[in-house]
Amino acid sequence: MKPVPVFCVSALASLSLVGCTIGDGATDAAPTTAEESVAEPAPSETQAPPPTSAPQLEQTRAPETTDVASAERCDTPFIAEAIGEPQNADRLIQFFCDGQWAHVGLEQTGIESFLVWDGGVWTWLESDGHFAGVGLTVDCHLPETVNAHAPVPEEIEEAVYYCGPDDVLY
């Protein structure tokens, strides 16, 4: 999974970046919210240099990713990017998404997966095994694996394949 591009997009989408040009061509980018107004600095004001250390960027970026609205989290391109499949965004099918859980599939493949929003990123619901009596390899899950991410929506409960006694566990 490649969460870094998702974080960058999310951080940029949720902030207004204002670049102020100084006579020597230097710029100062400052995050602002919609409620703030940005005015040109008075000639007597001095501007602080732009942040240059990566830890400062991480500190400002991390909280923004957890604030991604449920609707944005459920955008197919957002999910495709988050799971490292941006090239398949047009083939990704959403069966269900509420911003905490997603049930997605890849068009014309029979591949289906479950995702959980965890700490600001989509993560795969790891399978515990696969069905023994199915021609295709179909992942199955133990109830405790699914319930570890409670509350579990009814749509997920009905769609997830639970491992039975004859199934192959990992």
PDB file of C-alpha atoms in Angstrom:
ATOM      1  CA  MET A   1       0.000   0.000   0.000  1.00  0.00           C
ATOM      2  CA  LYS A   2       1.307   3.476  -0.869  1.00  0.00           C
ATOM      3  CA  PRO A   3      -0.355   5.923   1.552  1.00  0.00           C
ATOM      4  CA  VAL A   4       2.047   8.808   0.902  1.00  0.00           C
ATOM      5  CA  PRO A   5       0.365  10.009  -2.320  1.00  0.00           C
ATOM      6  CA  VAL A   6      -3.012   9.778  -0.614  1.00  0.00           C
ATOM      7  CA  PHE A   7      -1.745  11.886   2.290  1.00  0.00           C
ATOM      8  CA  CYS A   8      -0.372  14.529  -0.060  1.00  0.00           C
ATOM      9  CA  VAL A   9      -3.616  14.771  -2.003  1.00  0.00           C
ATOM     10  CA  SER A  10      -5.663  14.833   1.168  1.00  0.00           C
ATOM     11  CA  ALA A  11      -3.499  17.487   2.782  1.00  0.00           C
ATOM     12  CA  LEU A  12      -3.596  19.682  -0.311  1.00  0.00           C
ATOM     13  CA  ALA A  13      -7.330  19.194  -0.802  1.00  0.00           C
ATOM     14  CA  SER A  14      -8.130  20.243   2.752  1.00  0.00           C
ATOM     15  CA  LEU A  15      -5.835  23.278   2.926  1.00  0.00           C
ATOM     16  CA  SER A  16      -5.703  26.483   0.972  1.00  0.00           C
ATOM     17  CA  LEU A  17      -2.076  27.125   0.198  1.00  0.00           C
ATOM     18  CA  VAL A  18      -1.311  30.780  -0.312  1.00  0.00           C
ATOM     19  CA  GLY A  19       1.961  31.785  -1.939  1.00  0.00           C
ATOM     20  CA  CYS A  20       3.147  35.338  -1.249  1.00  0.00           C
ATOM     21  CA  THR A  21       5.806  36.603  -3.599  1.00  0.00           C
ATOM     22  CA  ILE A  22       8.554  38.787  -2.171  1.00  0.00           C
ATOM     23  CA  GLY A  23      10.606  41.103  -4.357  1.00  0.00           C
ATOM     24  CA  ASP A  24      13.544  38.679  -4.517  1.00  0.00           C
ATOM     25  CA  GLY A  25      11.301  35.880  -5.817  1.00  0.00           C
ATOM     26  CA  ALA A  26      11.164  33.872  -2.581  1.00  0.00           C
ATOM     27  CA  THR A  27       7.815  32.407  -1.636  1.00  0.00           C
ATOM     28  CA  ASP A  28       6.143  31.647   1.641  1.00  0.00           C
ATOM     29  CA  ALA A  29       3.387  29.013   1.615  1.00  0.00           C
ATOM     30  CA  ALA A  30       1.066  29.125   4.592  1.00  0.00           C
ATOM     31  CA  PRO A  31      -1.935  26.853   5.229  1.00  0.00           C
ATOM     32  CA  THR A  32      -5.183  28.695   5.877  1.00  0.00           C
ATOM     33  CA  THR A  33      -8.755  27.680   6.477  1.00  0.00           C
ATOM     34  CA  ALA A  34     -11.813  29.030   4.696  1.00  0.00           C
ATOM     35  CA  GLU A  35     -12.568  31.267   7.696  1.00  0.00           C
ATOM     36  CA  GLU A  36      -9.213  33.020   7.573  1.00  0.00           C
ATOM     37  CA  SER A  37      -8.550  35.968   5.329  1.00  0.00           C
ATOM     38  CA  VAL A  38      -5.129  36.490   3.844  1.00  0.00           C
ATOM     39  CA  ALA A  39      -3.877  40.001   3.229  1.00  0.00           C
ATOM     40  CA  GLU A  40      -0.738  41.216   1.493  1.00  0.00           C
ATOM     41  CA  PRO A  41       1.977  41.840   4.082  1.00  0.00           C
ATOM     42  CA  ALA A  42       2.713  45.454   4.851  1.00  0.00           C
ATOM     43  CA  PRO A  43       6.138  46.617   3.643  1.00  0.00           C
ATOM     44  CA  SER A  44       7.330  46.905   7.246  1.00  0.00           C
ATOM     45  CA  GLU A  45       6.375  43.314   8.095  1.00  0.00           C
ATOM     46  CA  THR A  46       8.947  40.564   7.822  1.00  0.00           C
ATOM     47  CA  GLN A  47       7.967  37.133   6.742  1.00  0.00           C
ATOM     48  CA  ALA A  48       9.212  33.947   8.341  1.00  0.00           C
ATOM     49  CA  PRO A  49      11.123  31.600   6.053  1.00  0.00           C
ATOM     50  CA  PRO A  50       9.138  28.650   4.706  1.00  0.00           C
ATOM     51  CA  PRO A  51       9.295  25.437   6.754  1.00  0.00           C
ATOM     52  CA  THR A  52      12.133  23.274   5.528  1.00  0.00           C
ATOM     53  CA  SER A  53      12.237  20.203   7.739  1.00  0.00           C
ATOM     54  CA  ALA A  54      10.293  17.061   6.871  1.00  0.00           C
ATOM     55  CA  PRO A  55       9.105  16.472  10.476  1.00  0.00           C
ATOM     56  CA  GLN A  56       7.200  19.772  10.373  1.00  0.00           C
ATOM     57  CA  LEU A  57       5.494  18.670   7.158  1.00  0.00           C
ATOM     58  CA  GLU A  58       4.585  15.313   8.727  1.00  0.00           C
ATOM     59  CA  GLN A  59       3.124  17.030  11.779  1.00  0.00           C
ATOM     60  CA  THR A  60       0.867  19.234   9.684  1.00  0.00           C
ATOM     61  CA  ARG A  61      -0.099  16.443   7.280  1.00  0.00           C
ATOM     62  CA  ALA A  62      -1.012  13.611   9.661  1.00  0.00           C
ATOM     63  CA  PRO A  63      -4.049  15.214  11.354  1.00  0.00           C
ATOM     64  CA  GLU A  64      -5.487  16.222   7.978  1.00  0.00           C
ATOM     65  CA  THR A  65      -5.666  12.634   6.745  1.00  0.00           C
ATOM     66  CA  THR A  66      -7.856  11.558   9.646  1.00  0.00           C
ATOM     67  CA  ASP A  67     -10.272  14.374   8.823  1.00  0.00           C
ATOM     68  CA  VAL A  68     -11.058  13.077   5.351  1.00  0.00           C
ATOM     69  CA  ALA A  69     -14.828  13.169   5.060  1.00  0.00           C
ATOM     70  CA  SER A  70     -16.626   9.844   4.699  1.00  0.00           C
ATOM     71  CA  ALA A  71     -17.911  10.883   1.278  1.00  0.00           C
ATOM     72  CA  GLU A  72     -14.377  11.633   0.056  1.00  0.00           C
ATOM     73  CA  ARG A  73     -13.079   8.357   1.499  1.00  0.00           C
ATOM     74  CA  CYS A  74     -15.679   6.537  -0.580  1.00  0.00           C
ATOM     75  CA  ASP A  75     -14.690   8.157  -3.872  1.00  0.00           C
ATOM     76  CA  THR A  76     -13.533   5.344  -6.127  1.00  0.00           C
ATOM     77  CA  PRO A  77     -10.348   7.146  -7.249  1.00  0.00           C
ATOM     78  CA  PHE A  78      -9.476   7.868  -3.594  1.00  0.00           C
ATOM     79  CA  ILE A  79      -9.869   4.195  -2.658  1.00  0.00           C
ATOM     80  CA  ALA A  80      -7.950   3.018  -5.729  1.00  0.00           C
ATOM     81  CA  GLU A  81      -5.048   5.341  -4.894  1.00  0.00           C
ATOM     82  CA  ALA A  82      -5.126   4.345  -1.222  1.00  0.00           C
ATOM     83  CA  ILE A  83      -4.850   0.633  -1.982  1.00  0.00           C
ATOM     84  CA  GLY A  84      -2.095   1.172  -4.529  1.00  0.00           C
ATOM     85  CA  GLU A  85      -4.251   0.517  -7.601  1.00  0.00           C
ATOM     86  CA  PRO A  86      -4.735   3.925  -9.253  1.00  0.00           C
ATOM     87  CA  GLN A  87      -4.412   2.325 -12.697  1.00  0.00           C
ATOM     88  CA  ASN A  88      -7.536   0.242 -11.939  1.00  0.00           C
ATOM     89  CA  ALA A  89      -9.736   3.074 -10.643  1.00  0.00           C
ATOM     90  CA  ASP A  90     -12.040   2.754 -13.660  1.00  0.00           C
ATOM     91  CA  ARG A  91     -12.455  -1.005 -13.030  1.00  0.00           C
ATOM     92  CA  LEU A  92     -12.984  -0.785  -9.261  1.00  0.00           C
ATOM     93  CA  ILE A  93     -16.569  -1.548  -8.227  1.00  0.00           C
ATOM     94  CA  GLN A  94     -17.969  -0.432  -4.892  1.00  0.00           C
ATOM     95  CA  PHE A  95     -20.552  -2.724  -3.398  1.00  0.00           C
ATOM     96  CA  PHE A  96     -20.651  -0.791  -0.132  1.00  0.00           C
ATOM     97  CA  CYS A  97     -18.837   2.098   1.532  1.00  0.00           C
ATOM     98  CA  ASP A  98     -19.766   4.076   4.630  1.00  0.00           C
ATOM     99  CA  GLY A  99     -16.414   5.752   5.286  1.00  0.00           C
ATOM    100  CA  GLN A 100     -15.372   3.169   7.902  1.00  0.00           C
ATOM    101  CA  TRP A 101     -15.891  -0.001   5.871  1.00  0.00           C
ATOM    102  CA  ALA A 102     -15.727  -0.633   2.138  1.00  0.00           C
ATOM    103  CA  HIS A 103     -16.552  -3.712   0.072  1.00  0.00           C
ATOM    104  CA  VAL A 104     -14.936  -3.426  -3.338  1.00  0.00           C
ATOM    105  CA  GLY A 105     -14.308  -5.637  -6.325  1.00  0.00           C
ATOM    106  CA  LEU A 106     -12.402  -5.591  -9.570  1.00  0.00           C
ATOM    107  CA  GLU A 107     -14.708  -5.617 -12.596  1.00  0.00           C
ATOM    108  CA  GLN A 108     -14.950  -8.906 -14.546  1.00  0.00           C
ATOM    109  CA  THR A 109     -12.574 -10.792 -12.231  1.00  0.00           C
ATOM    110  CA  GLY A 110     -14.648 -12.120  -9.350  1.00  0.00           C
ATOM    111  CA  ILE A 111     -12.120 -10.539  -6.977  1.00  0.00           C
ATOM    112  CA  GLU A 112     -13.752  -8.906  -3.963  1.00  0.00           C
ATOM    113  CA  SER A 113     -12.116  -7.402  -0.890  1.00  0.00           C
ATOM    114  CA  PHE A 114     -13.022  -5.622   2.302  1.00  0.00           C
ATOM    115  CA  LEU A 115     -11.326  -2.478   3.535  1.00  0.00           C
ATOM    116  CA  VAL A 116     -11.350  -0.793   6.935  1.00  0.00           C
ATOM    117  CA  TRP A 117     -10.573   2.894   7.579  1.00  0.00           C
ATOM    118  CA  ASP A 118      -7.844   2.662  10.188  1.00  0.00           C
ATOM    119  CA  GLY A 119      -5.912   5.624  11.516  1.00  0.00           C
ATOM    120  CA  GLY A 120      -6.456   7.786   8.472  1.00  0.00           C
ATOM    121  CA  VAL A 121      -5.871   5.194   5.735  1.00  0.00           C
ATOM    122  CA  TRP A 122      -7.731   2.333   4.080  1.00  0.00           C
ATOM    123  CA  THR A 123      -6.325  -1.052   5.108  1.00  0.00           C
ATOM    124  CA  TRP A 124      -7.230  -4.515   3.857  1.00  0.00           C
ATOM    125  CA  LEU A 125      -9.298  -6.741   6.108  1.00  0.00           C
ATOM    126  CA  GLU A 126      -6.832  -9.590   6.277  1.00  0.00           C
ATOM    127  CA  SER A 127      -8.223 -12.991   5.431  1.00  0.00           C
ATOM    128  CA  ASP A 128      -7.801 -15.910   7.794  1.00  0.00           C
ATOM    129  CA  GLY A 129      -8.044 -18.610   5.131  1.00  0.00           C
ATOM    130  CA  HIS A 130      -9.939 -19.655   2.034  1.00  0.00           C
ATOM    131  CA  PHE A 131     -12.911 -21.834   1.235  1.00  0.00           C
ATOM    132  CA  ALA A 132     -11.972 -25.439   0.589  1.00  0.00           C
ATOM    133  CA  GLY A 133     -14.923 -26.361  -1.634  1.00  0.00           C
ATOM    134  CA  VAL A 134     -14.946 -23.489  -4.089  1.00  0.00           C
ATOM    135  CA  GLY A 135     -13.444 -23.682  -7.578  1.00  0.00           C
ATOM    136  CA  LEU A 136     -12.042 -20.178  -7.239  1.00  0.00           C
ATOM    137  CA  THR A 137      -9.922 -19.207  -4.276  1.00  0.00           C
ATOM    138  CA  VAL A 138     -12.247 -17.176  -2.081  1.00  0.00           C
ATOM    139  CA  ASP A 139     -10.906 -15.614   1.097  1.00  0.00           C
ATOM    140  CA  CYS A 140     -12.690 -16.295   4.346  1.00  0.00           C
ATOM    141  CA  HIS A 141     -12.557 -14.502   7.684  1.00  0.00           C
ATOM    142  CA  LEU A 142     -12.906 -15.531  11.296  1.00  0.00           C
ATOM    143  CA  PRO A 143     -15.596 -13.640  13.228  1.00  0.00           C
ATOM    144  CA  GLU A 144     -13.008 -12.267  15.660  1.00  0.00           C
ATOM    145  CA  THR A 145     -11.011 -10.744  12.783  1.00  0.00           C
ATOM    146  CA  VAL A 146     -14.071  -8.926  11.465  1.00  0.00           C
ATOM    147  CA  ASN A 147     -15.357  -7.919  14.907  1.00  0.00           C
ATOM    148  CA  ALA A 148     -11.966  -6.450  15.837  1.00  0.00           C
ATOM    149  CA  HIS A 149     -13.049  -3.522  13.656  1.00  0.00           C
ATOM    150  CA  ALA A 150     -16.506  -3.118  15.241  1.00  0.00           C
ATOM    151  CA  PRO A 151     -19.002  -1.738  14.703  1.00  0.00           C
ATOM    152  CA  VAL A 152     -19.532  -3.839  11.613  1.00  0.00           C
ATOM    153  CA  PRO A 153     -22.297  -2.625   9.282  1.00  0.00           C
ATOM    154  CA  GLU A 154     -25.007  -5.097   8.321  1.00  0.00           C
ATOM    155  CA  GLU A 155     -23.970  -4.832   4.658  1.00  0.00           C
ATOM    156  CA  ILE A 156     -20.498  -6.100   5.543  1.00  0.00           C
ATOM    157  CA  GLU A 157     -21.816  -8.811   7.886  1.00  0.00           C
ATOM    158  CA  GLU A 158     -23.959 -10.155   5.049  1.00  0.00           C
ATOM    159  CA  ALA A 159     -21.225  -9.975   2.393  1.00  0.00           C
ATOM    160  CA  VAL A 160     -18.158 -11.258   4.236  1.00  0.00           C
ATOM    161  CA  TYR A 161     -17.332 -14.952   3.904  1.00  0.00           C
ATOM    162  CA  TYR A 162     -16.816 -16.542   7.312  1.00  0.00           C
ATOM    163  CA  CYS A 163     -14.460 -19.519   7.569  1.00  0.00           C
ATOM    164  CA  GLY A 164     -16.096 -22.840   8.372  1.00  0.00           C
ATOM    165  CA  PRO A 165     -14.691 -26.055   9.869  1.00  0.00           C
ATOM    166  CA  ASP A 166     -13.771 -27.508   6.449  1.00  0.00           C
ATOM    167  CA  ASP A 167     -12.030 -24.387   5.158  1.00  0.00           C
ATOM    168  CA  VAL A 168      -8.272 -23.974   4.977  1.00  0.00           C
ATOM    169  CA  LEU A 169      -6.954 -21.548   7.572  1.00  0.00           C
ATOM    170  CA  TYR A 170      -3.596 -19.818   7.257  1.00  0.00           C
TER     171      TYR A 170
END
